[in-house]
Amino acid sequence: MSDVDGVGTAEPAVEVRGLARVYDRGRGRNSRQITALDRIDLTVARGEIRGLLGPNGAGKTTLCKILCTVLLPSAGSARVLGHDVTADPVAVKKSVGVVFGGDRGLYGRLDARANLNLWGALHGVHGAALHRQVDALLERVGLADRAEERVDGFSRGMKQRLHLARGMVADPQVLLLDEPTSGMDPVAAHDFRSLVEQLRLEGRTVLLTTHDMAEAEAVCDQVTLMDKGTLLATERPSELSAGLSSLESVEAEDVPESAVGEISELSGVADVKRLSAGRLRVDTESSDVTRQVLQVLVNAGVTSLGTVRPSLEDVYLHYIGRRGMAVRS
């Protein structure tokens, strides 16, 4: 699957060509190969917020690990700000900030400030510059008043915010955020989205992996759908939805059962399902069928009705199905 976007003449932030990663599992007769990435092409422009959307096992984390030099590719190439991840890993590490979900990479016996001081020093930031950076980051992620507390007493959401600060401690131009809102409550997740918008305004490039449709729609310039190590599609969230324009939906309230039965028998009706609060949703395969559904509803005396465009969730279901899907507000 090729993903060559219109990025202009400027060198892209991330450029992947024919990238593959194969794992060997088992030994002897039980040995087998698992393809995590299947020769993908991907281009991310500088200053872009790109979402990688897909279920667990799609290859999102493997791609991030290759881009930050944690893993070597089995085939193909990957470049970050022009630096090859295999030939020039030191330059890549200086350019990239990484945030993986969960508790990995934090030292529970140290306080938040000490964690950031340690990671800053490991990235070559020292002295007054490091102190200023750490203070600014703690304030930015809402942990300034908890800076001297041990991390093992933090909630999961607080740890994830500290992860975000850790990823930015060396002031990278490219950020790889792997499920960054995992464990965050809705308020913290909203604050995170505001932070990503600030990063955009600063001209940084963000590659964000998620299976949360609301998050992808809220913050991403473009979304790449991944499944089983391949890229399925890349577009702006609204354009992905428009790509399913042949699939339309009608939503209505207080629909009589007789009308539901009549609609279900129409040729070209893909699905009829009950939603919450007494609403009915009818998915159709064409505009002509949509008009027929609307006529049935009007004839049945239904007054609360309308058509809706496919959402990013609908696109996800169309391409990938329900495996690993999450929709959070």
mmCIF file of C-alpha atoms in Angstrom:
data_model
loop_
_atom_site.group_PDB
_atom_site.id
_atom_site.type_symbol
_atom_site.label_atom_id
_atom_site.label_comp_id
_atom_site.label_asym_id
_atom_site.label_seq_id
_atom_site.Cartn_x
_atom_site.Cartn_y
_atom_site.Cartn_z
ATOM 1 C CA MET A 1 0.000 0.000 0.000
ATOM 2 C CA SER A 2 1.516 3.336 -1.004
ATOM 3 C CA ASP A 3 0.999 6.565 0.911
ATOM 4 C CA VAL A 4 2.763 9.333 -0.976
ATOM 5 C CA ASP A 5 1.129 12.559 0.122
ATOM 6 C CA GLY A 6 1.457 15.943 -1.474
ATOM 7 C CA VAL A 7 4.218 17.196 0.799
ATOM 8 C CA GLY A 8 5.769 19.757 -1.565
ATOM 9 C CA THR A 9 9.486 20.162 -2.044
ATOM 10 C CA ALA A 10 10.452 20.271 1.647
ATOM 11 C CA GLU A 11 12.061 17.145 3.008
ATOM 12 C CA PRO A 12 9.413 15.223 4.948
ATOM 13 C CA ALA A 13 9.622 14.644 8.684
ATOM 14 C CA VAL A 14 9.100 10.904 8.239
ATOM 15 C CA GLU A 15 9.700 8.910 5.072
ATOM 16 C CA VAL A 16 9.230 5.139 4.952
ATOM 17 C CA ARG A 17 9.754 3.035 1.846
ATOM 18 C CA GLY A 18 9.135 -0.702 1.535
ATOM 19 C CA LEU A 19 9.434 -1.082 5.288
ATOM 20 C CA ALA A 20 9.028 -4.584 6.681
ATOM 21 C CA ARG A 21 9.460 -6.186 10.077
ATOM 22 C CA VAL A 22 9.252 -9.940 10.560
ATOM 23 C CA TYR A 23 9.460 -11.723 13.913
ATOM 24 C CA ASP A 24 10.520 -15.334 14.437
ATOM 25 C CA ARG A 25 8.305 -17.159 16.911
ATOM 26 C CA GLY A 26 8.927 -20.580 18.442
ATOM 27 C CA ARG A 27 11.746 -23.040 17.841
ATOM 28 C CA GLY A 28 12.375 -26.065 15.681
ATOM 29 C CA ARG A 29 9.285 -27.537 14.120
ATOM 30 C CA ASN A 30 7.134 -24.995 15.944
ATOM 31 C CA SER A 31 9.008 -22.005 14.533
ATOM 32 C CA ARG A 32 7.080 -19.565 12.370
ATOM 33 C CA GLN A 33 7.386 -16.019 11.126
ATOM 34 C CA ILE A 34 5.046 -13.205 12.098
ATOM 35 C CA THR A 35 4.854 -10.221 9.743
ATOM 36 C CA ALA A 36 4.329 -7.076 11.791
ATOM 37 C CA LEU A 37 4.913 -4.660 8.885
ATOM 38 C CA ASP A 38 4.444 -5.740 5.277
ATOM 39 C CA ARG A 39 6.603 -3.460 3.077
ATOM 40 C CA ILE A 40 4.702 -0.247 3.754
ATOM 41 C CA ASP A 41 5.277 3.243 2.306
ATOM 42 C CA LEU A 42 4.500 6.279 4.448
ATOM 43 C CA THR A 43 5.253 9.998 4.176
ATOM 44 C CA VAL A 44 4.546 12.517 6.942
ATOM 45 C CA ALA A 45 5.110 16.194 6.198
ATOM 46 C CA ARG A 46 6.864 18.512 8.628
ATOM 47 C CA GLY A 47 4.448 20.153 11.025
ATOM 48 C CA GLU A 48 1.750 17.546 10.397
ATOM 49 C CA ILE A 49 -0.269 15.719 13.040
ATOM 50 C CA ARG A 50 -0.685 12.213 11.586
ATOM 51 C CA GLY A 51 -2.838 9.568 13.202
ATOM 52 C CA LEU A 52 -2.167 5.847 12.861
ATOM 53 C CA LEU A 53 -5.512 4.206 13.494
ATOM 54 C CA GLY A 54 -5.998 0.480 13.813
ATOM 55 C CA PRO A 55 -6.696 -2.426 16.171
ATOM 56 C CA ASN A 56 -4.137 -4.053 18.441
ATOM 57 C CA GLY A 57 -1.647 -5.967 16.309
ATOM 58 C CA ALA A 58 -2.014 -3.657 13.296
ATOM 59 C CA GLY A 59 1.694 -2.742 13.375
ATOM 60 C CA LYS A 60 1.406 0.768 14.805
ATOM 61 C CA THR A 61 3.775 0.290 17.749
ATOM 62 C CA THR A 62 6.263 -1.681 15.642
ATOM 63 C CA LEU A 63 6.466 1.234 13.209
ATOM 64 C CA CYS A 64 7.084 3.693 16.060
ATOM 65 C CA LYS A 65 9.803 1.469 17.513
ATOM 66 C CA ILE A 66 11.608 1.376 14.172
ATOM 67 C CA LEU A 67 11.330 5.150 13.764
ATOM 68 C CA CYS A 68 12.950 5.713 17.170
ATOM 69 C CA THR A 69 15.655 3.047 16.497
ATOM 70 C CA VAL A 70 14.457 0.614 19.174
ATOM 71 C CA LEU A 71 13.892 -2.015 16.459
ATOM 72 C CA LEU A 72 15.733 -2.642 13.203
ATOM 73 C CA PRO A 73 13.689 -3.138 10.028
ATOM 74 C CA SER A 74 13.796 -6.514 8.309
ATOM 75 C CA ALA A 75 13.674 -4.788 4.918
ATOM 76 C CA GLY A 76 13.155 -1.355 3.401
ATOM 77 C CA SER A 77 14.147 2.044 4.771
ATOM 78 C CA ALA A 78 12.926 4.651 7.233
ATOM 79 C CA ARG A 79 14.157 8.238 7.565
ATOM 80 C CA VAL A 80 13.395 10.880 10.185
ATOM 81 C CA LEU A 81 14.213 14.476 9.208
ATOM 82 C CA GLY A 82 16.467 13.033 6.513
ATOM 83 C CA HIS A 83 18.386 10.703 8.845
ATOM 84 C CA ASP A 84 18.269 6.973 8.144
ATOM 85 C CA VAL A 85 17.250 4.992 11.233
ATOM 86 C CA THR A 86 19.784 2.255 10.468
ATOM 87 C CA ALA A 87 22.733 4.250 9.107
ATOM 88 C CA ASP A 88 22.460 7.274 11.428
ATOM 89 C CA PRO A 89 20.612 6.229 14.615
ATOM 90 C CA VAL A 90 22.342 8.829 16.825
ATOM 91 C CA ALA A 91 20.979 11.709 14.749
ATOM 92 C CA VAL A 92 17.530 10.131 14.735
ATOM 93 C CA LYS A 93 17.508 9.788 18.522
ATOM 94 C CA LYS A 94 18.347 13.496 18.851
ATOM 95 C CA SER A 95 15.411 14.403 16.609
ATOM 96 C CA VAL A 96 12.698 12.216 18.110
ATOM 97 C CA GLY A 97 10.750 12.255 21.349
ATOM 98 C CA VAL A 98 8.900 9.066 22.252
ATOM 99 C CA VAL A 99 5.883 8.481 24.467
ATOM 100 C CA PHE A 100 4.769 4.875 24.878
ATOM 101 C CA GLY A 101 1.614 4.082 26.824
ATOM 102 C CA GLY A 102 1.677 2.417 30.237
ATOM 103 C CA ASP A 103 4.310 2.637 32.970
ATOM 104 C CA ARG A 104 7.378 1.846 30.870
ATOM 105 C CA GLY A 105 10.271 4.281 31.203
ATOM 106 C CA LEU A 106 9.390 5.901 34.532
ATOM 107 C CA TYR A 107 11.247 5.331 37.792
ATOM 108 C CA GLY A 108 8.695 4.955 40.564
ATOM 109 C CA ARG A 109 11.112 5.624 43.438
ATOM 110 C CA LEU A 110 12.079 9.008 42.009
ATOM 111 C CA ASP A 111 9.889 12.070 42.031
ATOM 112 C CA ALA A 112 8.557 13.664 38.836
ATOM 113 C CA ARG A 113 11.283 16.310 38.634
ATOM 114 C CA ALA A 114 14.064 13.760 39.132
ATOM 115 C CA ASN A 115 12.612 11.589 36.365
ATOM 116 C CA LEU A 116 12.712 14.489 33.925
ATOM 117 C CA ASN A 117 16.179 15.576 35.062
ATOM 118 C CA LEU A 118 17.449 12.054 34.437
ATOM 119 C CA TRP A 119 15.941 11.789 30.965
ATOM 120 C CA GLY A 120 17.130 15.269 30.058
ATOM 121 C CA ALA A 121 20.691 14.408 31.069
ATOM 122 C CA LEU A 122 20.537 11.192 29.028
ATOM 123 C CA HIS A 123 19.619 13.342 26.017
ATOM 124 C CA GLY A 124 22.486 15.765 26.606
ATOM 125 C CA VAL A 125 20.532 18.588 28.284
ATOM 126 C CA HIS A 126 22.233 19.919 31.434
ATOM 127 C CA GLY A 127 22.488 22.823 33.859
ATOM 128 C CA ALA A 128 20.233 25.858 33.786
ATOM 129 C CA ALA A 129 18.763 24.897 30.395
ATOM 130 C CA LEU A 130 17.581 21.571 31.811
ATOM 131 C CA HIS A 131 16.102 23.201 34.933
ATOM 132 C CA ARG A 132 14.149 25.709 32.812
ATOM 133 C CA GLN A 133 12.918 22.992 30.483
ATOM 134 C CA VAL A 134 11.807 20.714 33.336
ATOM 135 C CA ASP A 135 9.965 23.528 35.128
ATOM 136 C CA ALA A 136 8.188 24.529 31.916
ATOM 137 C CA LEU A 137 7.181 20.965 31.101
ATOM 138 C CA LEU A 138 5.857 20.201 34.574
ATOM 139 C CA GLU A 139 3.714 23.323 34.340
ATOM 140 C CA ARG A 140 2.610 22.438 30.822
ATOM 141 C CA VAL A 141 1.339 18.966 31.741
ATOM 142 C CA GLY A 142 -0.255 20.066 35.019
ATOM 143 C CA LEU A 143 2.221 18.423 37.408
ATOM 144 C CA ALA A 144 4.038 21.462 38.783
ATOM 145 C CA ASP A 145 2.394 21.077 42.197
ATOM 146 C CA ARG A 146 3.335 17.346 42.317
ATOM 147 C CA ALA A 147 6.919 17.748 41.117
ATOM 148 C CA GLU A 148 8.522 16.515 44.352
ATOM 149 C CA GLU A 149 6.244 13.492 44.815
ATOM 150 C CA ARG A 150 7.366 9.937 44.073
ATOM 151 C CA VAL A 151 6.004 8.638 40.806
ATOM 152 C CA ASP A 152 4.929 5.272 42.250
ATOM 153 C CA GLY A 153 2.157 7.180 44.058
ATOM 154 C CA PHE A 154 0.830 8.734 40.846
ATOM 155 C CA SER A 155 -2.405 7.692 39.177
ATOM 156 C CA ARG A 156 -2.207 6.137 35.712
ATOM 157 C CA GLY A 157 -3.320 9.405 34.123
ATOM 158 C CA MET A 158 -0.656 11.398 36.002
ATOM 159 C CA LYS A 159 2.010 8.932 34.886
ATOM 160 C CA GLN A 160 0.886 9.331 31.306
ATOM 161 C CA ARG A 161 1.164 13.118 31.571
ATOM 162 C CA LEU A 162 4.684 12.677 32.932
ATOM 163 C CA HIS A 163 5.401 10.449 29.927
ATOM 164 C CA LEU A 164 4.382 13.332 27.683
ATOM 165 C CA ALA A 165 6.763 15.658 29.493
ATOM 166 C CA ARG A 166 9.537 13.080 29.259
ATOM 167 C CA GLY A 167 9.030 12.813 25.507
ATOM 168 C CA MET A 168 9.523 16.567 25.117
ATOM 169 C CA VAL A 169 12.415 17.078 27.537
ATOM 170 C CA ALA A 170 15.033 17.268 24.762
ATOM 171 C CA ASP A 171 12.868 19.656 22.702
ATOM 172 C CA PRO A 172 12.427 17.232 19.752
ATOM 173 C CA GLN A 173 11.011 18.277 16.397
ATOM 174 C CA VAL A 174 9.283 14.922 15.865
ATOM 175 C CA LEU A 175 7.139 13.263 18.536
ATOM 176 C CA LEU A 176 5.982 9.643 18.437
ATOM 177 C CA LEU A 177 2.975 9.239 20.722
ATOM 178 C CA ASP A 178 1.876 5.607 21.141
ATOM 179 C CA GLU A 179 -1.589 5.466 22.753
ATOM 180 C CA PRO A 180 -0.762 8.626 24.753
ATOM 181 C CA THR A 181 -4.157 9.012 26.438
ATOM 182 C CA SER A 182 -4.278 5.422 27.696
ATOM 183 C CA GLY A 183 -5.532 5.537 31.289
ATOM 184 C CA MET A 184 -6.450 9.222 31.195
ATOM 185 C CA ASP A 185 -9.846 10.417 32.355
ATOM 186 C CA PRO A 186 -11.899 12.484 29.844
ATOM 187 C CA VAL A 187 -10.724 15.826 31.291
ATOM 188 C CA ALA A 188 -7.046 14.850 31.089
ATOM 189 C CA ALA A 189 -7.570 13.487 27.566
ATOM 190 C CA HIS A 190 -9.117 16.804 26.532
ATOM 191 C CA ASP A 191 -6.138 18.676 27.991
ATOM 192 C CA PHE A 192 -3.842 16.381 26.026
ATOM 193 C CA ARG A 193 -5.591 17.294 22.791
ATOM 194 C CA SER A 194 -5.027 20.959 23.596
ATOM 195 C CA LEU A 195 -1.352 20.187 24.128
ATOM 196 C CA VAL A 196 -1.106 18.522 20.721
ATOM 197 C CA GLU A 197 -2.619 21.640 19.160
ATOM 198 C CA GLN A 198 0.099 23.713 20.864
ATOM 199 C CA LEU A 199 2.744 21.391 19.420
ATOM 200 C CA ARG A 200 1.274 21.955 15.963
ATOM 201 C CA LEU A 201 1.491 25.736 16.420
ATOM 202 C CA GLU A 202 5.160 25.315 17.373
ATOM 203 C CA GLY A 203 5.782 23.570 14.049
ATOM 204 C CA ARG A 204 6.488 20.125 15.504
ATOM 205 C CA THR A 205 5.529 16.911 13.754
ATOM 206 C CA VAL A 206 3.468 14.369 15.677
ATOM 207 C CA LEU A 207 2.841 10.729 14.780
ATOM 208 C CA LEU A 208 -0.009 9.552 17.004
ATOM 209 C CA THR A 209 -1.075 5.924 17.286
ATOM 210 C CA THR A 210 -4.545 5.255 18.601
ATOM 211 C CA HIS A 211 -7.670 3.168 18.215
ATOM 212 C CA ASP A 212 -9.800 5.987 19.636
ATOM 213 C CA MET A 213 -11.841 7.549 16.833
ATOM 214 C CA ALA A 214 -12.748 10.667 18.819
ATOM 215 C CA GLU A 215 -9.096 11.377 19.502
ATOM 216 C CA ALA A 216 -8.102 10.912 15.854
ATOM 217 C CA GLU A 217 -10.873 13.181 14.577
ATOM 218 C CA ALA A 218 -10.110 15.854 17.173
ATOM 219 C CA VAL A 219 -6.368 16.308 16.655
ATOM 220 C CA CYS A 220 -5.140 14.772 13.383
ATOM 221 C CA ASP A 221 -4.558 16.534 10.062
ATOM 222 C CA GLN A 222 -4.568 13.146 8.340
ATOM 223 C CA VAL A 223 -5.339 9.617 9.458
ATOM 224 C CA THR A 224 -3.732 6.426 8.160
ATOM 225 C CA LEU A 225 -5.750 3.255 8.686
ATOM 226 C CA MET A 226 -3.569 0.214 9.454
ATOM 227 C CA ASP A 227 -4.427 -3.449 9.750
ATOM 228 C CA LYS A 228 -2.276 -6.589 9.858
ATOM 229 C CA GLY A 229 0.909 -4.722 8.987
ATOM 230 C CA THR A 230 -0.464 -2.930 5.929
ATOM 231 C CA LEU A 231 -1.747 0.577 5.203
ATOM 232 C CA LEU A 232 -5.352 0.620 4.020
ATOM 233 C CA ALA A 233 -6.003 4.311 3.399
ATOM 234 C CA THR A 234 -4.701 7.781 4.218
ATOM 235 C CA GLU A 235 -6.858 10.908 4.122
ATOM 236 C CA ARG A 236 -8.116 13.745 6.249
ATOM 237 C CA PRO A 237 -10.760 12.390 8.640
ATOM 238 C CA SER A 238 -13.532 14.229 6.773
ATOM 239 C CA GLU A 239 -12.318 12.948 3.399
ATOM 240 C CA LEU A 240 -12.189 9.370 4.646
ATOM 241 C CA SER A 241 -15.826 9.734 5.624
ATOM 242 C CA ALA A 242 -16.666 11.291 2.260
ATOM 243 C CA GLY A 243 -15.043 8.289 0.596
ATOM 244 C CA LEU A 244 -17.956 6.228 1.859
ATOM 245 C CA SER A 245 -20.482 8.644 0.402
ATOM 246 C CA SER A 246 -22.243 5.781 -1.366
ATOM 247 C CA LEU A 247 -23.081 4.447 2.089
ATOM 248 C CA GLU A 248 -25.693 6.701 3.659
ATOM 249 C CA SER A 249 -27.662 6.552 6.879
ATOM 250 C CA VAL A 250 -31.044 7.719 8.029
ATOM 251 C CA GLU A 251 -31.807 8.288 11.708
ATOM 252 C CA ALA A 252 -35.317 8.686 13.063
ATOM 253 C CA GLU A 253 -37.265 8.642 16.331
ATOM 254 C CA ASP A 254 -40.526 6.938 17.303
ATOM 255 C CA VAL A 255 -40.663 4.657 14.266
ATOM 256 C CA PRO A 256 -43.623 2.214 14.238
ATOM 257 C CA GLU A 257 -42.716 -1.464 14.032
ATOM 258 C CA SER A 258 -44.690 -1.780 10.793
ATOM 259 C CA ALA A 259 -42.434 0.817 9.176
ATOM 260 C CA VAL A 260 -39.336 -0.929 10.526
ATOM 261 C CA GLY A 261 -40.473 -4.149 8.871
ATOM 262 C CA GLU A 262 -41.189 -2.416 5.561
ATOM 263 C CA ILE A 263 -37.778 -0.716 5.572
ATOM 264 C CA SER A 264 -35.991 -3.985 6.382
ATOM 265 C CA GLU A 265 -37.468 -5.562 3.249
ATOM 266 C CA LEU A 266 -36.255 -2.814 0.892
ATOM 267 C CA SER A 267 -33.511 -3.856 -1.532
ATOM 268 C CA GLY A 268 -30.343 -1.863 -0.848
ATOM 269 C CA VAL A 269 -30.854 -1.474 2.900
ATOM 270 C CA ALA A 270 -27.565 -2.600 4.454
ATOM 271 C CA ASP A 271 -28.549 -2.549 8.130
ATOM 272 C CA VAL A 272 -31.347 -1.531 10.462
ATOM 273 C CA LYS A 273 -30.457 -1.042 14.119
ATOM 274 C CA ARG A 274 -31.932 0.443 17.259
ATOM 275 C CA LEU A 275 -29.862 3.175 18.910
ATOM 276 C CA SER A 276 -30.160 4.585 22.398
ATOM 277 C CA ALA A 277 -33.000 6.923 23.358
ATOM 278 C CA GLY A 278 -35.460 5.200 20.997
ATOM 279 C CA ARG A 279 -33.678 6.165 17.790
ATOM 280 C CA LEU A 280 -33.540 3.987 14.692
ATOM 281 C CA ARG A 281 -30.617 3.983 12.269
ATOM 282 C CA VAL A 282 -30.913 2.670 8.717
ATOM 283 C CA ASP A 283 -27.748 2.213 6.621
ATOM 284 C CA THR A 284 -28.335 2.269 2.877
ATOM 285 C CA GLU A 285 -26.194 1.557 -0.164
ATOM 286 C CA SER A 286 -27.265 4.483 -2.356
ATOM 287 C CA SER A 287 -29.109 7.807 -2.416
ATOM 288 C CA ASP A 288 -32.039 6.199 -4.210
ATOM 289 C CA VAL A 289 -32.524 3.722 -1.353
ATOM 290 C CA THR A 290 -32.199 6.555 1.161
ATOM 291 C CA ARG A 291 -35.064 8.371 -0.545
ATOM 292 C CA GLN A 292 -37.201 5.225 -0.363
ATOM 293 C CA VAL A 293 -36.491 4.883 3.362
ATOM 294 C CA LEU A 294 -37.386 8.531 3.974
ATOM 295 C CA GLN A 295 -40.647 8.079 2.052
ATOM 296 C CA VAL A 296 -41.612 5.070 4.173
ATOM 297 C CA LEU A 297 -40.914 7.028 7.356
ATOM 298 C CA VAL A 298 -42.904 10.066 6.200
ATOM 299 C CA ASN A 299 -45.837 7.850 5.163
ATOM 300 C CA ALA A 300 -45.736 6.296 8.638
ATOM 301 C CA GLY A 301 -46.097 9.722 10.235
ATOM 302 C CA VAL A 302 -42.521 9.987 11.547
ATOM 303 C CA THR A 303 -41.592 13.654 11.971
ATOM 304 C CA SER A 304 -38.179 13.462 13.661
ATOM 305 C CA LEU A 305 -35.796 12.152 11.000
ATOM 306 C CA GLY A 306 -32.761 13.055 8.936
ATOM 307 C CA THR A 307 -29.753 11.776 7.031
ATOM 308 C CA VAL A 308 -26.236 11.580 8.484
ATOM 309 C CA ARG A 309 -22.797 11.366 6.861
ATOM 310 C CA PRO A 310 -20.467 8.471 7.643
ATOM 311 C CA SER A 311 -18.220 9.172 10.638
ATOM 312 C CA LEU A 312 -14.611 8.099 11.118
ATOM 313 C CA GLU A 313 -16.027 5.236 13.181
ATOM 314 C CA ASP A 314 -18.033 4.106 10.145
ATOM 315 C CA VAL A 315 -14.901 4.272 8.000
ATOM 316 C CA TYR A 316 -13.009 2.202 10.550
ATOM 317 C CA LEU A 317 -15.732 -0.423 10.632
ATOM 318 C CA HIS A 318 -15.898 -0.489 6.833
ATOM 319 C CA TYR A 319 -12.180 -1.135 6.400
ATOM 320 C CA ILE A 320 -11.238 -3.011 9.561
ATOM 321 C CA GLY A 321 -14.297 -4.193 11.483
ATOM 322 C CA ARG A 322 -14.796 -4.162 15.239
ATOM 323 C CA ARG A 323 -11.442 -5.624 16.283
ATOM 324 C CA GLY A 324 -9.893 -3.361 18.926
ATOM 325 C CA MET A 325 -12.223 -0.464 18.231
ATOM 326 C CA ALA A 326 -12.706 2.193 20.895
ATOM 327 C CA VAL A 327 -14.765 5.351 20.833
ATOM 328 C CA ARG A 328 -14.355 7.623 23.821
ATOM 329 C CA SER A 329 -15.610 11.141 24.353
#
